[in-house]
Short mmCIF file of C-alpha atoms in Angstrom, two decimals:
data_model
loop_
_atom_site.label_atom_id
_atom_site.label_comp_id
_atom_site.label_asym_id
_atom_site.label_seq_id
_atom_site.Cartn_x
_atom_site.Cartn_y
_atom_site.Cartn_z
CA MET A 1 -11.80 14.59 -19.31
CA PHE A 2 -8.96 13.64 -16.79
CA ASP A 3 -11.35 10.89 -15.47
CA GLY A 4 -11.96 9.46 -18.72
CA LEU A 5 -8.39 9.39 -19.86
CA ALA A 6 -7.55 7.80 -16.43
CA ILE A 7 -10.31 5.38 -16.83
CA THR A 8 -9.16 4.49 -20.44
CA HIS A 9 -5.58 3.86 -19.20
CA GLU A 10 -6.71 1.51 -16.28
CA LEU A 11 -9.08 -0.32 -18.60
CA TRP A 12 -6.05 -0.89 -21.28
CA LYS A 13 -3.80 -1.98 -18.45
CA PHE A 14 -6.48 -4.39 -17.39
CA LEU A 15 -6.79 -5.81 -20.83
CA HIS A 16 -3.05 -6.05 -21.45
CA SER A 17 -2.47 -7.83 -18.04
CA HIS A 18 -5.38 -10.43 -19.15
CA PHE A 19 -3.56 -10.91 -22.35
CA VAL A 20 -0.29 -11.61 -20.68
CA HIS A 21 -1.85 -13.99 -18.16
CA ALA A 22 -3.15 -15.72 -21.27
CA GLY A 23 0.08 -16.52 -22.47
CA LEU A 24 0.30 -13.74 -25.17
CA PRO A 25 4.18 -12.88 -25.95
CA LEU A 26 3.60 -9.34 -24.58
CA ARG A 27 5.48 -7.32 -21.93
CA ALA A 28 3.60 -7.05 -18.63
CA PRO A 29 1.67 -3.56 -18.21
CA ALA A 30 3.02 -1.60 -15.14
CA PRO A 31 1.37 -2.92 -11.89
CA SER A 32 -1.91 -1.46 -10.96
CA GLN A 33 -0.88 -1.15 -7.22
CA VAL A 34 2.51 -1.40 -5.56
CA ILE A 35 2.59 -2.13 -1.85
CA LEU A 36 5.61 -0.85 0.18
CA PHE A 37 6.03 -3.08 3.02
CA VAL A 38 8.16 -0.28 4.91
CA THR A 39 8.98 -2.08 8.24
CA SER A 40 8.36 -5.25 10.01
CA GLN A 41 8.58 -3.59 13.34
CA CYS A 42 5.31 -2.95 15.30
CA ASN A 43 4.10 -1.61 18.56
CA LEU A 44 1.73 -4.29 18.99
CA ARG A 45 1.99 -8.07 18.83
CA CYS A 46 -1.28 -9.45 17.46
CA PRO A 47 -1.57 -13.04 18.17
CA ILE A 48 -3.02 -13.52 14.62
CA CYS A 49 -0.02 -11.82 12.95
CA ARG A 50 3.50 -13.25 12.52
CA VAL A 51 4.76 -9.81 11.09
CA SER A 52 6.03 -8.50 14.53
CA ARG A 53 7.92 -11.98 15.05
CA ARG A 54 10.23 -11.33 12.18
CA ALA A 55 13.62 -10.18 13.21
CA THR A 56 14.11 -6.57 12.83
CA SER A 57 16.31 -5.95 9.76
CA ARG A 58 19.35 -3.51 10.07
CA ASN A 59 19.54 -3.13 6.11
CA VAL A 60 16.29 -1.31 5.65
CA LEU A 61 15.75 1.24 2.64
CA GLN A 62 16.54 4.66 3.73
CA VAL A 63 14.65 7.71 2.31
CA ALA A 64 16.88 8.23 -0.38
CA ASP A 65 16.48 4.58 -1.50
CA TYR A 66 12.46 4.93 -1.68
CA GLU A 67 13.02 8.20 -3.65
CA ALA A 68 15.10 6.57 -6.46
CA VAL A 69 12.36 3.44 -6.37
CA LEU A 70 9.41 5.75 -6.33
CA ARG A 71 10.98 7.51 -9.37
CA ASP A 72 11.45 4.11 -11.18
CA LEU A 73 7.88 3.18 -10.61
CA ALA A 74 6.37 6.60 -11.71
CA LYS A 75 8.76 5.96 -14.84
CA LEU A 76 7.11 2.69 -15.33
CA GLY A 77 3.61 3.89 -15.13
CA VAL A 78 2.49 3.26 -11.60
CA ARG A 79 -0.13 5.50 -10.07
CA TYR A 80 -0.91 3.91 -7.00
CA VAL A 81 1.24 3.17 -3.83
CA SER A 82 -0.02 1.73 -0.46
CA LEU A 83 2.37 1.79 2.52
CA THR A 84 1.96 -0.78 5.15
CA GLY A 85 4.03 -3.09 7.54
CA GLY A 86 4.41 -3.99 10.61
CA GLU A 87 3.37 -0.61 11.67
CA PRO A 88 4.60 2.12 9.36
CA LEU A 89 4.49 4.85 11.87
CA MET A 90 7.48 2.94 13.78
CA ARG A 91 9.52 4.41 10.97
CA THR A 92 10.75 8.12 12.16
CA ASP A 93 11.05 8.98 8.49
CA LEU A 94 7.64 7.70 7.27
CA PHE A 95 6.54 11.26 6.55
CA ASP A 96 9.76 12.00 4.63
CA ILE A 97 8.73 8.76 2.39
CA LEU A 98 5.07 9.82 2.13
CA LYS A 99 6.46 13.22 0.99
CA ARG A 100 8.39 11.77 -1.72
CA VAL A 101 5.23 9.66 -2.93
CA LYS A 102 3.17 12.75 -3.27
CA ASP A 103 6.02 14.89 -4.93
CA LEU A 104 5.91 12.48 -7.70
CA GLY A 105 2.10 12.84 -8.09
CA LEU A 106 1.14 9.33 -6.92
CA THR A 107 -1.69 8.35 -5.28
CA CYS A 108 -0.89 7.26 -1.88
CA HIS A 109 -2.47 5.11 0.83
CA LEU A 110 -1.49 4.33 4.40
CA ASN A 111 -2.41 1.40 6.49
CA THR A 112 -1.95 1.87 10.35
CA ASN A 113 -3.12 0.30 13.40
CA GLY A 114 -3.92 3.96 14.56
CA ALA A 115 -2.12 3.73 18.19
CA LEU A 116 0.58 6.06 17.16
CA LEU A 117 -1.58 8.66 15.41
CA HIS A 118 -1.83 11.70 17.40
CA GLU A 119 -2.79 15.09 16.48
CA ARG A 120 0.89 15.89 15.00
CA GLU A 121 0.78 12.87 12.86
CA ILE A 122 -2.68 13.54 11.55
CA GLY A 123 -1.76 17.03 10.67
CA LEU A 124 1.15 15.78 8.77
CA ILE A 125 -0.90 13.26 6.85
CA ALA A 126 -3.44 16.01 5.89
CA ALA A 127 -0.20 18.53 4.89
CA LEU A 128 1.32 15.97 2.90
CA GLY A 129 -1.84 15.29 0.89
CA VAL A 130 -1.89 11.62 1.68
CA ASP A 131 -5.11 10.35 -0.41
CA GLY A 132 -6.26 7.59 2.10
CA VAL A 133 -5.81 6.05 5.47
CA THR A 134 -7.21 2.86 6.63
CA VAL A 135 -7.17 2.08 10.42
CA GLY A 136 -7.37 -1.76 11.43
CA LEU A 137 -10.41 -1.96 13.64
CA ASP A 138 -11.34 -5.84 14.47
CA GLY A 139 -14.27 -5.34 17.02
CA PRO A 140 -17.02 -2.69 17.86
CA THR A 141 -15.80 -2.88 21.65
CA ALA A 142 -12.59 -2.68 23.54
CA ALA A 143 -13.15 -6.24 24.59
CA VAL A 144 -13.12 -7.71 21.07
CA HIS A 145 -10.72 -5.39 19.48
CA ASP A 146 -8.07 -5.58 22.14
CA ARG A 147 -8.23 -9.13 22.29
CA VAL A 148 -7.52 -9.51 18.43
CA ARG A 149 -4.82 -6.64 18.93
CA GLY A 150 -2.98 -8.30 21.90
CA ARG A 151 -3.12 -5.11 24.23
CA GLN A 152 -5.51 -3.28 26.34
CA GLY A 153 -6.33 0.25 25.28
CA VAL A 154 -5.78 -0.34 21.54
CA PHE A 155 -9.61 0.13 20.84
CA ALA A 156 -9.48 3.50 22.17
CA GLU A 157 -6.36 4.46 20.56
CA ALA A 158 -7.84 3.30 17.01
CA LEU A 159 -11.11 5.35 17.68
CA ARG A 160 -8.99 8.46 18.57
CA ALA A 161 -7.23 8.05 15.44
CA VAL A 162 -10.36 7.44 13.42
CA THR A 163 -12.09 10.40 14.71
CA GLY A 164 -9.08 12.82 14.18
CA LEU A 165 -8.84 11.61 10.75
CA VAL A 166 -12.49 12.07 9.82
CA ALA A 167 -12.34 15.57 11.84
CA ILE A 168 -9.46 16.96 9.68
CA ARG A 169 -10.93 15.39 6.38
CA ASN A 170 -14.21 17.26 7.09
CA LYS A 171 -12.15 20.55 7.65
CA HIS A 172 -9.44 20.50 4.98
CA GLY A 173 -10.47 17.95 2.80
CA MET A 174 -7.56 15.59 3.16
CA PRO A 175 -7.12 12.58 3.53
CA LYS A 176 -9.54 12.16 0.83
CA GLN A 177 -10.67 8.70 2.17
CA VAL A 178 -10.59 7.46 5.78
CA GLY A 179 -11.48 3.88 6.13
CA ILE A 180 -11.39 0.89 8.55
CA GLY A 181 -10.05 -2.53 7.94
CA THR A 182 -11.49 -5.50 9.64
CA THR A 183 -10.08 -8.98 9.68
CA VAL A 184 -12.82 -11.31 10.27
CA LEU A 185 -12.19 -14.41 12.30
CA ARG A 186 -13.91 -16.74 14.80
CA TRP A 187 -13.40 -14.31 17.77
CA ASN A 188 -15.33 -11.28 16.00
CA LEU A 189 -17.65 -13.16 13.43
CA ASP A 190 -20.84 -12.10 14.86
CA GLN A 191 -19.93 -8.58 15.73
CA VAL A 192 -18.70 -7.84 12.17
CA PRO A 193 -21.87 -6.04 10.98
CA ASP A 194 -21.70 -3.99 14.07
CA ILE A 195 -18.05 -2.84 13.20
CA VAL A 196 -19.32 -1.49 9.79
CA ASP A 197 -22.16 0.31 11.77
CA LEU A 198 -19.58 1.92 14.13
CA GLY A 199 -17.71 2.98 11.05
CA LYS A 200 -20.81 4.63 9.83
CA ARG A 201 -21.36 6.40 13.04
CA LEU A 202 -17.78 7.48 13.10
CA GLY A 203 -18.04 9.06 9.54
CA VAL A 204 -15.69 6.82 7.73
CA ASP A 205 -15.83 6.44 3.97
CA LYS A 206 -15.25 2.94 3.52
CA VAL A 207 -14.88 -0.23 5.36
CA ARG A 208 -12.72 -3.08 3.94
CA VAL A 209 -13.47 -6.78 5.15
CA GLN A 210 -10.47 -9.42 5.16
CA PRO A 211 -10.97 -12.83 6.17
CA ILE A 212 -8.18 -14.14 8.32
CA ASP A 213 -5.29 -15.62 6.46
CA LEU A 214 -4.18 -18.80 8.53
CA ALA A 215 -0.86 -18.73 6.84
CA SER A 216 -0.17 -15.41 8.82
CA VAL A 217 -1.17 -16.89 12.13
CA PRO A 218 2.27 -17.71 14.19
CA ASP A 219 0.96 -20.21 16.73
CA CYS A 220 -0.22 -23.43 14.91
CA ARG A 221 -2.35 -24.25 18.09
CA LEU A 222 -4.26 -20.89 17.72
CA ARG A 223 -5.40 -21.69 14.23
CA ASP A 224 -8.28 -23.91 15.35
CA ASP A 225 -9.49 -21.25 17.90
CA VAL A 226 -9.55 -18.40 15.13
CA TRP A 227 -10.90 -20.54 12.36
CA MET A 228 -14.28 -21.25 11.59
CA ARG A 229 -15.85 -24.55 12.75
CA GLU A 230 -18.79 -26.45 11.28
CA GLU A 231 -21.15 -25.47 13.88
CA ASP A 232 -20.30 -21.64 13.00
CA TYR A 233 -21.40 -22.23 9.34
CA PRO A 234 -25.05 -20.97 9.71
CA LEU A 235 -23.57 -17.72 11.40
CA VAL A 236 -21.18 -17.38 8.48
CA ASP A 237 -23.86 -17.52 6.21
CA ARG A 238 -26.02 -14.75 8.00
CA VAL A 239 -22.96 -12.40 8.57
CA PHE A 240 -21.99 -12.28 4.83
CA SER A 241 -25.56 -12.18 3.77
CA ASP A 242 -26.02 -9.02 6.08
CA LEU A 243 -22.49 -7.66 4.70
CA LEU A 244 -23.96 -8.07 1.25
CA ARG A 245 -27.18 -6.26 2.12
CA ILE A 246 -25.09 -3.45 3.88
CA ARG A 247 -22.93 -3.03 0.94
CA ARG A 248 -26.05 -2.66 -1.68
CA GLN A 249 -27.88 -0.19 0.72
CA THR A 250 -24.89 1.97 1.89
CA GLY A 251 -22.03 1.59 -0.43
CA LEU A 252 -19.76 1.84 2.73
CA ILE A 253 -18.13 -1.74 2.40
CA THR A 254 -15.76 -1.49 -0.49
CA SER A 255 -15.10 -5.23 -0.72
CA SER A 256 -16.60 -6.56 -3.77
CA GLU A 257 -19.70 -8.56 -4.08
CA GLY A 258 -17.98 -11.42 -5.53
CA TYR A 259 -15.20 -10.96 -2.73
CA LEU A 260 -17.81 -11.21 0.05
CA ARG A 261 -19.55 -14.18 -1.64
CA ILE A 262 -16.42 -16.20 -2.02
CA SER A 263 -14.91 -15.33 1.68
CA LYS A 264 -18.39 -17.04 2.72
CA GLU A 265 -17.32 -20.13 1.10
CA TYR A 266 -13.49 -19.64 2.17
CA PHE A 267 -14.55 -19.92 5.71
CA LYS A 268 -15.96 -23.38 4.86
CA GLY A 269 -12.92 -24.50 3.26
CA ARG A 270 -14.52 -24.41 -0.15
CA LEU A 271 -12.43 -21.61 -1.87
CA TYR A 272 -12.88 -21.47 -5.59
CA ARG A 273 -10.01 -22.78 -7.31
CA ASP A 274 -10.98 -21.68 -10.70
CA ILE A 275 -10.31 -18.11 -10.18
CA PRO A 276 -6.84 -17.51 -11.66
CA CYS A 277 -4.44 -15.40 -9.64
CA TYR A 278 -2.99 -12.08 -10.92
CA ALA A 279 -0.25 -11.21 -8.39
CA GLY A 280 2.57 -10.22 -10.31
CA TYR A 281 0.67 -9.32 -13.25
CA SER A 282 -0.98 -6.13 -11.73
CA THR A 283 0.49 -6.12 -8.41
CA LEU A 284 3.84 -5.67 -6.92
CA VAL A 285 5.44 -5.76 -3.36
CA LEU A 286 8.43 -4.38 -2.09
CA ASP A 287 9.56 -5.22 1.25
CA GLU A 288 11.94 -3.02 3.55
CA GLU A 289 15.03 -4.35 2.55
CA GLY A 290 14.38 -3.78 -1.26
CA ASN A 291 13.47 -7.28 -2.03
CA VAL A 292 10.56 -7.52 -4.85
CA PHE A 293 7.87 -9.97 -4.87
CA PRO A 294 4.66 -10.66 -6.86
CA CYS A 295 3.38 -11.21 -3.42
CA PHE A 296 4.48 -12.39 0.01
CA ALA A 297 3.36 -15.97 -0.62
CA VAL A 298 6.02 -16.29 -3.60
CA GLY A 299 9.71 -15.81 -3.07
CA SER A 300 11.76 -12.82 -4.17
CA VAL A 301 12.42 -12.20 -7.72
CA GLY A 302 15.05 -9.53 -7.20
CA ASN A 303 16.29 -6.60 -5.30
CA VAL A 304 16.13 -2.72 -6.10
CA ARG A 305 19.40 -2.38 -4.47
CA ARG A 306 21.09 -4.39 -7.51
CA ASP A 307 18.46 -3.56 -10.26
CA SER A 308 15.79 -0.93 -11.14
CA VAL A 309 12.25 -1.99 -10.65
CA ALA A 310 11.65 -2.01 -14.46
CA ASP A 311 14.59 -4.33 -14.84
CA ILE A 312 13.08 -6.60 -12.29
CA TRP A 313 9.57 -6.17 -13.62
CA PHE A 314 10.52 -7.23 -17.14
CA SER A 315 13.13 -9.73 -16.06
CA ASP A 316 13.10 -13.45 -17.43
CA ARG A 317 12.90 -14.47 -13.59
CA PHE A 318 9.92 -12.44 -13.14
CA ARG A 319 8.25 -13.84 -16.23
CA ALA A 320 8.90 -17.38 -15.18
CA VAL A 321 7.26 -16.68 -11.66
CA ARG A 322 4.27 -15.25 -13.61
CA ARG A 323 3.90 -18.55 -15.78
CA ASP A 324 3.90 -20.31 -12.25
CA ILE A 325 1.35 -18.27 -10.78
CA ALA A 326 -0.94 -18.59 -13.92
CA ALA A 327 -0.49 -22.16 -13.75
CA GLY A 328 -1.95 -22.39 -10.41
CA ARG A 329 1.34 -23.00 -8.66
CA CYS A 330 0.87 -20.78 -5.76
CA ALA A 331 -0.44 -20.37 -2.10
CA LYS A 332 -4.05 -19.69 -3.01
CA CYS A 333 -4.55 -17.28 -0.69
CA TRP A 334 -7.63 -15.00 -0.22
CA VAL A 335 -5.90 -11.84 0.92
CA SER A 336 -8.08 -8.97 -0.51
CA CYS A 337 -5.32 -6.76 -2.11
CA HIS A 338 -4.45 -9.56 -4.56
CA ALA A 339 -7.76 -11.31 -4.52
CA GLU A 340 -9.84 -8.44 -5.52
CA VAL A 341 -7.52 -7.84 -8.53
CA SER A 342 -7.82 -11.27 -9.63
CA LEU A 343 -11.74 -11.09 -9.36
CA LEU A 344 -11.56 -7.95 -11.71
CA HIS A 345 -9.92 -10.26 -14.42
CA HIS A 346 -12.65 -13.10 -13.80
CA PRO A 347 -15.51 -13.18 -16.29
CA ARG A 348 -17.89 -14.19 -13.69
CA TYR A 349 -17.03 -11.48 -11.37
CA ALA A 350 -15.33 -8.82 -13.28
CA LEU A 351 -18.91 -6.96 -13.91
CA SER A 352 -19.82 -6.43 -10.21
CA THR A 353 -16.27 -5.67 -9.12
CA GLY A 354 -15.50 -3.15 -11.77
CA LEU A 355 -18.90 -1.58 -11.45
CA ALA A 356 -18.11 -1.12 -7.68
CA MET A 357 -14.96 0.63 -8.54
CA MET A 358 -16.62 2.69 -11.08
CA ARG A 359 -19.41 3.71 -8.53
CA ARG A 360 -16.57 4.57 -5.80
CA LYS A 361 -15.12 7.01 -8.68
CA ILE A 362 -18.42 8.58 -9.44
CA PHE A 363 -19.32 9.05 -5.74
CA ARG A 364 -15.79 10.70 -5.31
CA ARG A 365 -16.60 13.01 -8.33
CA ARG A 366 -19.97 13.98 -7.00
CA ASN A 367 -18.92 14.34 -3.36
CA PRO A 368 -15.75 16.05 -3.27
CA ASP A 369 -16.09 16.93 0.30
CA ARG A 370 -16.39 13.20 1.33
CA VAL A 371 -13.62 11.70 -0.65
#
């Protein structure tokens, strides 16, 4: 019964946000997902990521601030919160924040590079009831992964984290989902199917594929080295065809079929421009200083230290930004957290994306020991 009510609720929010995007004079529904960017600090300096190059803020939200924000989000109707960074585990109070999330009954997901996940941290994740953890894994070998992550030994640390999370999931049922997230770039393109196979052998529940976002690469000179060249296009076709096949056969890849198909064209510079963006309609981002964004490609629309999340979400300023996004005045990125939501609202891809989500829900219900 609860599943049916939850699905009906999400379907209504989906239709509601679609009507708002179309210009109907309605208030936006609560965001389907909220991303908490809890720190810009990171223990790694990945050459393809600019986050760790940001100046460390001394004005970060504290646990009490997050507790107030999370209560506002729960009252607004938010059900899903994802914590990311930087590296979230750089915060010594991370588990206090996670506890506040779970105390409010919210579904909680944690993104990490895994290097700081040891037995103690893995035990706390399970004890707190964190629903899902995704560990970044960008290669099936140390040579590839460590190159992407900028430090030797990180591959072994990521494998240790995944192995520990899978073991405690098998023993205690938490976290419900253990996954790996892979950033696809020229350095690892030919080995992405091998990463998926490694994830299967490790016993993960899901693999998420994310094409590199060139805007995140801090060194402009490096962009030509990590981006696909014309001679790589046949390999791009083969790899993404393999990923689509693996997805259909195993269900392990949670990236939607539409997302994978368009990612293939994205690497050839032919990103579909007819897919409207739903950032700010179904998604909300909060950084470590309390600034609120539709996504990081669009400027801040408020700060939770001055106003409540609800006041910001329903503000005239946020409405104006939504209109700009609906009109196509945005960066047109292909970051999965926003692109997948946008595909869910597109008539050409909504069915396959929605069915993929439904299949995952049914799998979790029928296989409670593996969710």
